[in-house]
Short mmCIF file of C-alpha atoms and ligand atoms in Angstrom, two decimals:
data_model
loop_
_atom_site.label_atom_id
_atom_site.label_comp_id
_atom_site.label_asym_id
_atom_site.label_seq_id
_atom_site.Cartn_x
_atom_site.Cartn_y
_atom_site.Cartn_z
CA MET A 189 -30.27 0.17 23.23
CA TYR A 190 -27.42 2.15 21.67
CA ASN A 191 -25.31 3.95 24.22
CA VAL A 192 -21.88 5.16 23.14
CA ARG A 193 -20.71 5.62 26.75
CA SER A 194 -21.92 2.31 28.10
CA LYS A 195 -19.28 -0.21 29.14
CA ILE A 196 -21.40 -3.07 27.79
CA ALA A 197 -20.34 -4.31 24.36
CA THR A 198 -23.83 -4.80 22.99
CA ASP A 199 -24.75 -1.23 24.00
CA PHE A 200 -21.85 0.59 22.36
CA ILE A 201 -21.86 -1.83 19.40
CA ASP A 202 -25.64 -1.91 19.18
CA ASN A 203 -26.87 -4.23 16.41
CA GLU A 204 -29.99 -2.12 15.74
CA GLU A 205 -27.94 1.05 15.38
CA ILE A 206 -25.66 -0.64 12.84
CA LEU A 207 -28.60 -2.01 10.84
CA GLU A 208 -30.33 1.37 10.88
CA THR A 209 -27.10 3.06 9.79
CA ILE A 210 -26.79 0.64 6.85
CA LYS A 211 -30.40 1.45 5.90
CA TYR A 212 -29.80 5.20 6.31
CA ALA A 213 -26.75 5.02 4.02
CA GLU A 214 -28.69 2.99 1.43
CA ASN A 215 -31.61 5.43 1.51
CA ASN A 216 -29.19 8.30 1.01
CA LYS A 217 -27.07 6.59 -1.61
CA ASN A 218 -25.74 9.25 -3.98
CA ASN A 219 -27.70 12.01 -2.24
CA ARG A 220 -25.55 14.87 -3.49
CA ILE A 221 -26.84 17.45 -1.05
CA LEU A 222 -26.13 15.24 1.93
CA ILE A 223 -22.75 14.09 0.59
CA ASP A 224 -21.70 17.70 0.05
CA LYS A 225 -22.79 18.57 3.58
CA ILE A 226 -20.78 15.67 5.00
CA LEU A 227 -17.73 16.56 2.91
CA CYS A 228 -18.02 20.14 4.06
CA LYS A 229 -17.89 18.95 7.68
CA ALA A 230 -15.08 16.49 6.85
CA ARG A 231 -12.95 19.32 5.45
CA LEU A 232 -12.74 20.75 8.97
CA MET A 233 -10.63 17.63 9.63
CA LYS A 234 -12.19 16.90 12.99
CA GLY A 235 -13.78 13.63 11.95
CA ILE A 236 -17.31 12.61 11.02
CA SER A 237 -19.80 10.22 12.64
CA HIS A 238 -20.31 6.58 11.72
CA ARG A 239 -23.58 7.48 9.99
CA GLU A 240 -21.92 10.16 7.90
CA ALA A 241 -18.99 7.89 7.05
CA ALA A 242 -21.45 5.15 6.00
CA VAL A 243 -23.02 7.57 3.49
CA LEU A 244 -19.59 8.30 1.99
CA LEU A 245 -18.80 4.59 1.83
CA GLU A 246 -22.03 3.93 -0.06
CA CYS A 247 -21.49 6.68 -2.65
CA THR A 248 -20.89 5.56 -6.24
CA LEU A 249 -20.79 9.01 -7.85
CA GLN A 250 -17.44 9.24 -9.56
CA ASP A 251 -16.88 12.97 -8.99
CA LYS A 252 -17.79 12.70 -5.30
CA ASN A 253 -15.58 9.64 -4.85
CA GLU A 254 -12.68 11.56 -6.33
CA GLU A 255 -13.33 14.30 -3.76
CA ILE A 256 -13.39 11.68 -1.01
CA TYR A 257 -10.04 10.22 -2.14
CA ALA A 258 -8.44 13.65 -2.48
CA LEU A 259 -9.63 14.68 0.97
CA ALA A 260 -8.32 11.45 2.53
CA LYS A 261 -4.89 12.17 1.07
CA GLU A 262 -5.00 15.77 2.24
CA ILE A 263 -5.91 14.74 5.79
CA LYS A 264 -3.08 12.22 5.95
CA GLU A 265 -0.59 14.83 4.80
CA LYS A 266 -1.86 17.50 7.16
CA PHE A 267 -1.64 15.32 10.26
CA TYR A 268 1.35 13.11 9.52
CA GLY A 269 3.16 14.72 6.59
CA ASN A 270 4.62 12.37 3.97
CA ARG A 271 6.22 9.93 6.40
CA ILE A 272 5.25 6.27 6.47
CA VAL A 273 6.13 4.41 9.66
CA MET A 274 7.68 0.97 9.21
CA PHE A 275 7.30 -2.09 11.44
CA ALA A 276 7.57 -5.87 11.39
CA PRO A 277 5.55 -8.58 13.11
CA LEU A 278 7.26 -11.11 15.38
CA TYR A 279 5.33 -14.31 16.06
CA LEU A 280 6.22 -15.87 19.41
CA SER A 281 4.03 -18.97 19.38
CA ASN A 282 1.26 -20.51 17.32
CA TYR A 283 -0.17 -22.80 19.99
CA CYS A 284 -3.77 -21.75 20.38
CA ILE A 285 -6.79 -23.05 22.27
CA ASN A 286 -9.30 -21.13 20.16
CA GLY A 287 -11.23 -22.44 17.21
CA CYS A 288 -11.26 -19.40 14.89
CA THR A 289 -12.44 -20.78 11.57
CA TYR A 290 -10.42 -18.31 9.44
CA CYS A 291 -7.01 -18.86 11.10
CA PRO A 292 -4.65 -21.81 10.53
CA TYR A 293 -3.56 -21.65 14.18
CA HIS A 294 -7.01 -22.81 15.28
CA HIS A 295 -6.87 -25.61 17.80
CA GLY A 296 -8.31 -28.25 15.46
CA ASN A 297 -5.67 -27.82 12.71
CA LYS A 298 -3.52 -30.92 13.11
CA HIS A 299 -1.21 -30.47 10.13
CA ILE A 300 0.40 -27.13 10.83
CA ALA A 301 3.79 -27.16 12.59
CA ARG A 302 3.31 -25.90 16.17
CA LYS A 303 6.16 -23.81 17.51
CA LYS A 304 7.06 -21.58 20.40
CA LEU A 305 10.18 -19.42 20.50
CA SER A 306 12.50 -19.82 23.48
CA GLN A 307 14.21 -16.70 24.86
CA GLU A 308 17.33 -17.75 22.94
CA ASP A 309 15.26 -18.08 19.75
CA ILE A 310 13.83 -14.62 20.39
CA LYS A 311 17.33 -13.16 20.73
CA ARG A 312 18.29 -14.64 17.35
CA GLU A 313 15.11 -13.36 15.72
CA VAL A 314 15.53 -9.89 17.18
CA ILE A 315 19.14 -9.67 16.04
CA ALA A 316 18.02 -10.69 12.54
CA LEU A 317 15.27 -8.05 12.65
CA GLN A 318 17.73 -5.43 13.84
CA ASP A 319 20.09 -6.41 11.01
CA LEU A 320 17.28 -5.71 8.56
CA GLY A 321 16.94 -2.23 10.10
CA HIS A 322 13.70 -2.59 12.05
CA LYS A 323 13.15 -0.56 15.22
CA ARG A 324 9.45 -1.24 15.85
CA LEU A 325 7.83 -4.66 16.30
CA ALA A 326 4.32 -5.99 16.59
CA LEU A 327 4.39 -9.04 18.83
CA GLU A 328 1.92 -11.79 17.96
CA THR A 329 1.03 -14.99 19.78
CA GLY A 330 -1.79 -17.51 19.90
CA GLU A 331 -3.86 -17.81 23.08
CA ASP A 332 -2.67 -20.67 25.24
CA PRO A 333 -2.38 -20.56 29.05
CA ILE A 334 0.25 -23.33 29.02
CA TYR A 335 2.44 -22.42 26.03
CA SER A 336 2.14 -18.64 26.12
CA PRO A 337 0.95 -17.42 29.52
CA ILE A 338 1.31 -13.72 30.31
CA GLU A 339 4.62 -14.41 32.12
CA TYR A 340 6.11 -15.73 28.87
CA VAL A 341 4.91 -12.68 26.94
CA LEU A 342 6.34 -10.32 29.59
CA GLU A 343 9.69 -12.12 29.65
CA SER A 344 9.83 -12.04 25.85
CA ILE A 345 9.20 -8.28 25.77
CA LYS A 346 12.02 -7.73 28.30
CA THR A 347 14.32 -9.90 26.19
CA ILE A 348 13.48 -7.94 23.04
CA TYR A 349 14.18 -4.57 24.66
CA SER A 350 17.43 -5.84 26.18
CA ILE A 351 19.15 -6.76 22.90
CA LYS A 352 21.58 -4.19 21.55
CA HIS A 353 23.36 -5.51 18.49
CA LYS A 354 25.76 -3.29 16.53
CA ASN A 355 23.80 -0.03 16.03
CA GLY A 356 20.48 -1.86 16.26
CA ALA A 357 17.76 -1.71 18.91
CA ILE A 358 14.07 -2.45 19.04
CA ARG A 359 12.70 0.75 20.48
CA ARG A 360 8.97 0.05 20.50
CA VAL A 361 7.17 -3.25 21.00
CA ASN A 362 3.48 -3.22 20.17
CA VAL A 363 1.61 -6.24 21.41
CA ASN A 364 -1.19 -8.23 19.81
CA ILE A 365 -2.32 -10.85 22.30
CA ALA A 366 -5.72 -12.24 23.25
CA ALA A 367 -8.19 -10.25 25.32
CA THR A 368 -7.15 -10.44 28.95
CA SER A 369 -7.74 -9.03 32.43
CA VAL A 370 -7.07 -5.52 33.76
CA GLU A 371 -4.33 -7.05 35.95
CA ASN A 372 -2.54 -8.47 32.92
CA TYR A 373 -2.87 -5.20 31.01
CA LYS A 374 -1.22 -3.47 33.98
CA LYS A 375 1.67 -5.92 33.68
CA LEU A 376 2.02 -5.19 29.97
CA LYS A 377 2.05 -1.50 30.72
CA GLU A 378 4.80 -2.02 33.32
CA VAL A 379 7.14 -3.71 30.84
CA GLY A 380 6.74 -0.77 28.47
CA ILE A 381 4.62 -1.89 25.56
CA GLY A 382 3.72 0.61 22.87
CA THR A 383 0.25 -0.01 21.46
CA TYR A 384 -1.98 -2.87 22.59
CA ILE A 385 -3.58 -4.26 19.45
CA LEU A 386 -6.59 -6.54 19.34
CA PHE A 387 -8.58 -7.20 16.20
CA GLN A 388 -12.30 -7.56 16.64
CA GLU A 389 -12.43 -9.73 13.48
CA THR A 390 -16.15 -8.94 13.11
CA TYR A 391 -18.52 -6.78 15.13
CA ASN A 392 -21.54 -8.88 14.21
CA LYS A 393 -22.20 -10.84 17.41
CA GLU A 394 -24.07 -13.69 15.75
CA GLN A 395 -21.41 -14.15 13.07
CA TYR A 396 -18.65 -13.67 15.62
CA GLU A 397 -19.93 -16.60 17.65
CA ILE A 398 -20.11 -18.81 14.57
CA LEU A 399 -16.57 -17.86 13.49
CA HIS A 400 -15.28 -18.52 17.02
CA PRO A 401 -17.06 -21.74 17.96
CA THR A 402 -14.71 -22.83 20.75
CA GLY A 403 -12.24 -21.41 23.24
CA PRO A 404 -12.26 -18.22 25.35
CA LYS A 405 -12.43 -16.05 22.24
CA HIS A 406 -16.00 -17.30 21.73
CA ASN A 407 -17.06 -14.76 24.38
CA TYR A 408 -18.03 -11.73 22.25
CA GLU A 409 -18.55 -9.40 25.20
CA TYR A 410 -15.21 -10.18 26.84
CA HIS A 411 -13.41 -9.67 23.54
CA THR A 412 -15.23 -6.48 22.56
CA GLU A 413 -14.78 -4.87 25.97
CA ALA A 414 -11.03 -5.65 26.03
CA MET A 415 -9.92 -2.16 25.02
CA ASP A 416 -11.81 -0.62 27.93
CA ARG A 417 -10.02 -3.01 30.29
CA ALA A 418 -6.67 -2.30 28.62
CA MET A 419 -7.17 1.43 29.18
CA GLU A 420 -8.29 0.80 32.75
CA GLY A 421 -5.03 -1.10 33.18
CA GLY A 422 -3.15 2.04 32.17
CA ILE A 423 -2.43 1.28 28.51
CA ASP A 424 -2.70 4.63 26.73
CA ASP A 425 -2.60 3.52 23.11
CA VAL A 426 -4.86 0.83 21.70
CA GLY A 427 -5.19 -0.44 18.14
CA LEU A 428 -8.44 -1.67 16.59
CA GLY A 429 -9.01 -3.74 13.46
CA VAL A 430 -11.42 -6.05 11.71
CA LEU A 431 -10.62 -8.85 9.30
CA PHE A 432 -12.41 -7.65 6.19
CA GLY A 433 -14.01 -10.53 4.38
CA LEU A 434 -15.44 -12.30 7.43
CA ASN A 435 -18.75 -10.50 7.54
CA MET A 436 -20.52 -7.80 5.57
CA TYR A 437 -18.00 -5.03 5.14
CA ARG A 438 -20.61 -2.33 5.77
CA TYR A 439 -21.48 -3.82 9.14
CA ASP A 440 -17.85 -4.07 10.22
CA PHE A 441 -16.92 -0.64 8.91
CA ILE A 442 -19.71 0.92 10.97
CA GLY A 443 -18.90 -1.24 14.01
CA LEU A 444 -15.26 -0.17 13.84
CA LEU A 445 -16.21 3.50 13.88
CA MET A 446 -18.73 2.98 16.68
CA HIS A 447 -15.97 1.32 18.70
CA ALA A 448 -13.69 4.31 18.05
CA GLU A 449 -16.49 6.69 19.08
CA HIS A 450 -17.07 4.65 22.23
CA LEU A 451 -13.40 4.83 23.29
CA GLU A 452 -13.32 8.55 22.69
CA ALA A 453 -16.61 9.12 24.58
CA SER A 454 -16.00 6.81 27.52
CA MET A 455 -12.21 6.80 27.92
CA GLY A 456 -11.44 10.25 26.49
CA VAL A 457 -9.01 8.86 23.88
CA GLY A 458 -9.85 7.25 20.56
CA PRO A 459 -7.87 4.40 19.02
CA HIS A 460 -4.20 5.07 18.33
CA THR A 461 -4.34 2.89 15.24
CA ILE A 462 -6.76 0.98 13.06
CA SER A 463 -5.55 -1.97 10.99
CA VAL A 464 -7.36 -3.05 7.86
CA PRO A 465 -6.40 -6.66 7.08
CA ARG A 466 -8.25 -8.65 4.43
CA ILE A 467 -8.59 -12.42 4.63
CA ARG A 468 -5.75 -14.32 2.85
CA PRO A 469 -5.11 -17.96 1.94
CA ALA A 470 -3.35 -20.06 4.60
CA ASP A 471 -2.98 -23.69 5.64
CA ASP A 472 -6.49 -25.12 6.11
CA ILE A 473 -8.03 -21.76 5.11
CA ASN A 474 -9.57 -20.91 1.76
CA PRO A 475 -10.75 -17.30 1.48
CA ASN A 476 -13.39 -18.45 -1.01
CA ASP A 477 -15.11 -20.21 1.90
CA PHE A 478 -15.97 -16.73 3.14
CA GLU A 479 -18.72 -15.18 1.07
CA ASN A 480 -17.96 -11.59 1.92
CA ALA A 481 -14.58 -11.09 0.25
CA ILE A 482 -14.23 -7.46 -0.82
CA SER A 483 -12.92 -6.01 -4.06
CA ASP A 484 -9.92 -3.68 -4.29
CA GLU A 485 -12.27 -0.86 -5.14
CA ILE A 486 -14.38 -1.23 -2.01
CA PHE A 487 -11.27 -1.76 0.06
CA SER A 488 -9.85 1.56 -1.17
CA LYS A 489 -13.10 3.25 -0.32
CA ILE A 490 -13.05 1.79 3.20
CA VAL A 491 -9.53 3.12 3.79
CA ALA A 492 -10.36 6.60 2.48
CA ALA A 493 -13.61 6.81 4.48
CA LEU A 494 -11.81 5.70 7.66
CA ARG A 495 -9.13 8.32 7.12
CA ILE A 496 -11.79 11.00 6.86
CA ALA A 497 -13.84 9.70 9.81
CA VAL A 498 -10.93 9.31 12.27
CA PRO A 499 -8.23 11.76 11.13
CA TYR A 500 -6.23 11.35 14.36
CA THR A 501 -5.83 7.60 14.09
CA GLY A 502 -2.92 5.86 12.39
CA LEU A 503 -4.03 3.52 9.61
CA ILE A 504 -2.05 0.32 9.11
CA ILE A 505 -1.72 -1.99 6.14
CA SER A 506 0.30 -5.20 6.23
CA THR A 507 2.12 -7.38 3.72
CA ARG A 508 -1.13 -9.32 3.26
CA GLU A 509 -1.69 -6.80 0.49
CA SER A 510 0.24 -6.66 -2.78
CA GLN A 511 2.67 -3.92 -3.75
CA LYS A 512 0.06 -2.56 -6.17
CA THR A 513 -2.68 -2.36 -3.55
CA ARG A 514 -0.33 -0.86 -0.98
CA GLU A 515 0.78 1.73 -3.49
CA LYS A 516 -2.79 2.80 -4.05
CA LEU A 517 -3.70 2.84 -0.36
CA LEU A 518 -0.68 4.95 0.55
CA GLU A 519 -2.37 7.74 -1.40
CA LEU A 520 -5.60 7.33 0.56
CA GLY A 521 -4.45 7.79 4.11
CA ILE A 522 -2.39 4.80 5.22
CA SER A 523 0.28 5.97 7.67
CA GLN A 524 2.03 2.73 8.74
CA ILE A 525 3.09 -0.37 6.84
CA SER A 526 4.94 -3.57 7.65
CA GLY A 527 7.87 -4.65 5.55
CA ALA A 528 9.93 -7.81 4.93
CA SER A 529 7.49 -9.60 7.23
CA CYS A 530 7.70 -13.17 8.31
CA THR A 531 4.24 -14.39 9.33
CA SER A 532 5.40 -17.66 10.86
CA VAL A 533 6.93 -18.51 14.23
CA GLY A 534 10.65 -17.93 13.66
CA GLY A 535 11.93 -17.38 10.16
CA TYR A 536 13.87 -14.10 10.39
CA ALA A 537 17.10 -15.68 11.65
CA GLU A 538 16.78 -18.84 9.56
CA LYS A 539 14.34 -19.78 6.87
CA GLU A 540 11.94 -22.25 8.42
CA ASP A 541 11.66 -25.76 7.02
CA GLU A 542 8.12 -26.48 8.25
CA ASN A 543 5.21 -24.21 7.49
CA SER A 544 3.91 -22.36 10.54
CA ALA A 545 2.65 -19.21 8.80
CA GLN A 546 -0.58 -17.48 9.85
CA PHE A 547 -1.27 -16.22 6.33
CA GLU A 548 0.39 -15.91 2.94
CA VAL A 549 2.41 -12.77 2.41
CA ASN A 550 1.53 -10.92 -0.78
CA ASP A 551 4.25 -8.28 -0.71
CA THR A 552 7.47 -10.30 -0.41
CA ARG A 553 9.98 -7.53 -1.08
CA THR A 554 12.98 -6.94 1.15
CA LEU A 555 13.01 -3.98 3.51
CA ASP A 556 15.64 -2.31 1.33
CA GLU A 557 13.34 -2.67 -1.69
CA ILE A 558 10.41 -1.23 0.24
CA VAL A 559 12.46 1.71 1.51
CA SER A 560 13.68 2.40 -2.02
CA TRP A 561 10.13 2.17 -3.40
CA LEU A 562 8.74 4.58 -0.76
CA ILE A 563 11.46 7.09 -1.61
CA ASP A 564 10.59 6.79 -5.31
CA LYS A 565 6.99 7.57 -4.37
CA GLU A 566 8.10 10.62 -2.33
CA HIS A 567 7.13 9.10 1.03
CA ILE A 568 9.71 9.24 3.83
CA PRO A 569 10.23 5.71 5.22
CA SER A 570 10.29 6.33 8.97
CA PHE A 571 11.68 4.13 11.73
CA CYS A 572 10.60 6.66 14.34
CA THR A 573 9.45 5.56 17.79
CA ALA A 574 9.81 8.97 19.45
CA CYS A 575 6.33 9.67 20.81
CA TYR A 576 6.01 6.71 23.10
CA ARG A 577 9.56 7.19 24.38
CA GLU A 578 8.98 10.89 25.01
CA GLY A 579 5.74 10.20 26.89
CA ARG A 580 3.57 11.44 24.04
CA THR A 581 0.90 8.76 24.44
CA GLY A 582 -2.86 8.62 25.00
CA ASP A 583 -4.49 12.03 25.47
CA ARG A 584 -1.11 13.84 25.29
CA PHE A 585 -0.59 12.40 21.82
CA MET A 586 -4.17 13.14 20.82
CA ASN A 587 -3.86 16.78 21.89
CA LEU A 588 -0.78 17.20 19.72
CA ILE A 589 -2.28 15.53 16.70
CA LYS A 590 -5.61 17.35 17.00
CA THR A 591 -3.79 20.66 16.89
CA GLY A 592 -1.82 19.51 13.84
CA LYS A 593 1.47 19.73 15.76
CA ILE A 594 2.62 16.14 15.52
CA ALA A 595 3.66 16.50 11.87
CA ASN A 596 6.35 18.92 13.14
CA CYS A 597 7.87 15.94 14.97
CA CYS A 598 7.09 13.23 12.40
CA GLY A 599 8.97 14.80 9.49
CA PRO A 600 12.28 15.55 11.27
CA ASN A 601 12.21 12.21 13.12
CA ALA A 602 11.53 10.40 9.85
CA LEU A 603 14.62 12.04 8.30
CA LEU A 604 16.81 11.16 11.28
CA THR A 605 15.73 7.54 11.41
CA LEU A 606 15.93 7.15 7.65
CA LYS A 607 19.50 8.44 7.83
CA GLU A 608 20.29 5.80 10.48
CA TYR A 609 18.78 3.15 8.24
CA LEU A 610 20.75 4.30 5.19
CA ASN A 611 24.04 4.39 7.07
CA ASP A 612 23.60 1.04 8.82
CA TYR A 613 21.56 -1.24 6.57
CA ALA A 614 20.82 0.08 3.07
CA SER A 615 22.21 -1.13 -0.24
CA THR A 616 24.54 1.25 -2.09
CA GLU A 617 21.80 2.33 -4.48
CA THR A 618 19.20 2.96 -1.75
CA LYS A 619 21.81 4.86 0.25
CA ARG A 620 22.59 7.10 -2.72
CA LYS A 621 18.96 7.72 -3.53
CA GLY A 622 18.00 8.18 0.13
CA GLY A 623 20.79 10.68 0.75
CA LYS A 624 19.51 12.93 -2.03
CA PHE A 625 15.95 12.52 -0.82
CA ILE A 626 16.85 13.56 2.74
CA LEU A 627 18.44 16.78 1.43
CA LYS A 628 15.35 17.52 -0.63
CA GLU A 629 13.02 16.92 2.34
CA LEU A 630 15.28 18.90 4.66
CA ASN A 631 14.89 21.92 2.42
CA LYS A 632 11.13 21.73 2.87
CA LEU A 633 11.43 22.36 6.63
CA GLU A 634 10.23 25.89 7.22
CA ASN A 635 11.49 26.41 10.75
CA ILE A 636 15.14 27.52 10.36
CA GLU A 637 16.12 26.42 13.88
CA VAL A 638 14.66 22.95 13.45
CA LYS A 639 16.31 22.65 10.05
CA LYS A 640 19.70 23.57 11.53
CA MET A 641 19.23 21.12 14.39
CA ILE A 642 18.37 18.29 11.99
CA GLU A 643 21.36 19.13 9.77
CA ASP A 644 23.63 18.96 12.81
CA ARG A 645 22.15 15.66 13.91
CA LEU A 646 22.49 14.16 10.45
CA THR A 647 26.19 15.00 10.67
CA GLU A 648 26.36 13.39 14.10
CA ILE A 649 24.77 10.24 12.69
CA ASP A 650 27.56 10.13 10.11
CA LYS A 651 29.97 10.19 13.05
CA GLY A 652 28.31 7.11 14.53
CA ILE A 653 25.93 8.62 17.10
CA ARG A 654 22.41 7.12 17.09
CA ASP A 655 18.93 7.55 18.50
CA PHE A 656 18.25 11.26 18.11
CA ARG A 657 14.60 12.19 18.43
CA ILE A 658 12.42 15.23 18.94
FE1 LIG B 763 -5.69 -18.34 17.82
FE2 LIG B 763 -5.67 -15.77 17.13
FE3 LIG B 763 -5.62 -17.65 15.25
FE4 LIG B 763 -7.81 -17.30 16.64
S1 LIG B 763 -6.91 -15.79 15.25
S2 LIG B 763 -6.85 -19.28 16.17
S3 LIG B 763 -7.00 -16.70 18.64
S4 LIG B 763 -4.04 -17.26 16.79
FE1 LIG B 764 4.92 8.35 15.15
FE2 LIG B 764 5.36 10.27 16.94
FE3 LIG B 764 7.33 9.44 15.39
FE4 LIG B 764 5.34 10.88 14.36
S1 LIG B 764 6.84 11.58 15.88
S2 LIG B 764 6.25 9.01 13.50
S3 LIG B 764 3.60 10.12 15.55
S4 LIG B 764 6.28 8.20 16.91
#
């Protein structure tokens, strides 16, 4: 029985409710009156329900879809301005005891190189990441109580935060590790993680159990209830995601929104981020084996409908997607992207000789190329990590974003961190272009005092001072 506040996975992700929602959206396909009513509500920018979002997702009316895309863009700009936050993944280990059928790290794959980074390896990787200009990482590791127990993850996070190389520093470590206990989430909180990320992969219990035939991840309930435990353990910011292409996209889209609604209703804070990966080729994995691959068109619609449904949630796209797709999705509400990513264990400090990648990267450009491209598209590449470091997390963050105030921090912080990037890491051409762009964006700041403060800080950055934030 559907119950958004229940702590039981199969209540807040109720199969019947999802199936009925799919039917409701089909029955109302291209119902102009209903779509207009939903869009009218969506324009208040306070979000819409999973049922309403499902109707928008189903719509094939060209004029209405254009309205949906335009609204998604407007919402992104209202809440976050034109900044795009940058991050990179760091894979610690690919030993894994699970049998996920879509991932090359699955236990049964005998021909992938298995690796685990030592603390010395991590130092080298982090220095290489800092030398690229990254300030924000997403830590990834397979589930293995022997090769990557929680103690190893905690030690690795401490190592990452401790490295100060030239003007570089990793200022926020987000963590993507397997579902775990409240006690372990408390430990992650204590070492200062940013967002705890865990992808659901699919919300369809039956399919989930088939896709995860062995290992602890087989337990659908334990996995699906992980975010509740993480929040109980004191983690303020959690990140959801499904791997589109594993199950019917409609089912997972609705499940994702029901999960967001559940967190908001039962924990008082919705997801900090939602990631939208699509299945990619990898060692031992052929995406064609999965019948539910989705087209670029549907994928765009999913992103736009998510942006409208959960305006307060950051939307993340990785280098799994091509430059062309990322370009399109940036106009539909994406607020964070990865860049210059290495999806194998090690590989930033030295190119690896054996393949240990989790998936093939589609966008292989350097960080400098991505920064330059974002500037050309009038997005501010941002290396900002201010909120978490200023205690603006969980409900404090949500209060600021719901009142539209966070954009007042995002824009200035984006300019300051872009300036740091240009001074420390950019090519001559990107530096030239970026310098002009910062002046142009600075002139858009309406608050004279803030503008003056940012001008002063930009000058201080030229003098070698770093890490300003508001
Ligand atoms: Fe292991 Fe995660 Fe890959 Fe599953 S998806 S095999 S848990 S690394
Ligand atoms: Fe993110 Fe906060 Fe920085 Fe905005 S000000 S980019 S929300 S960390």
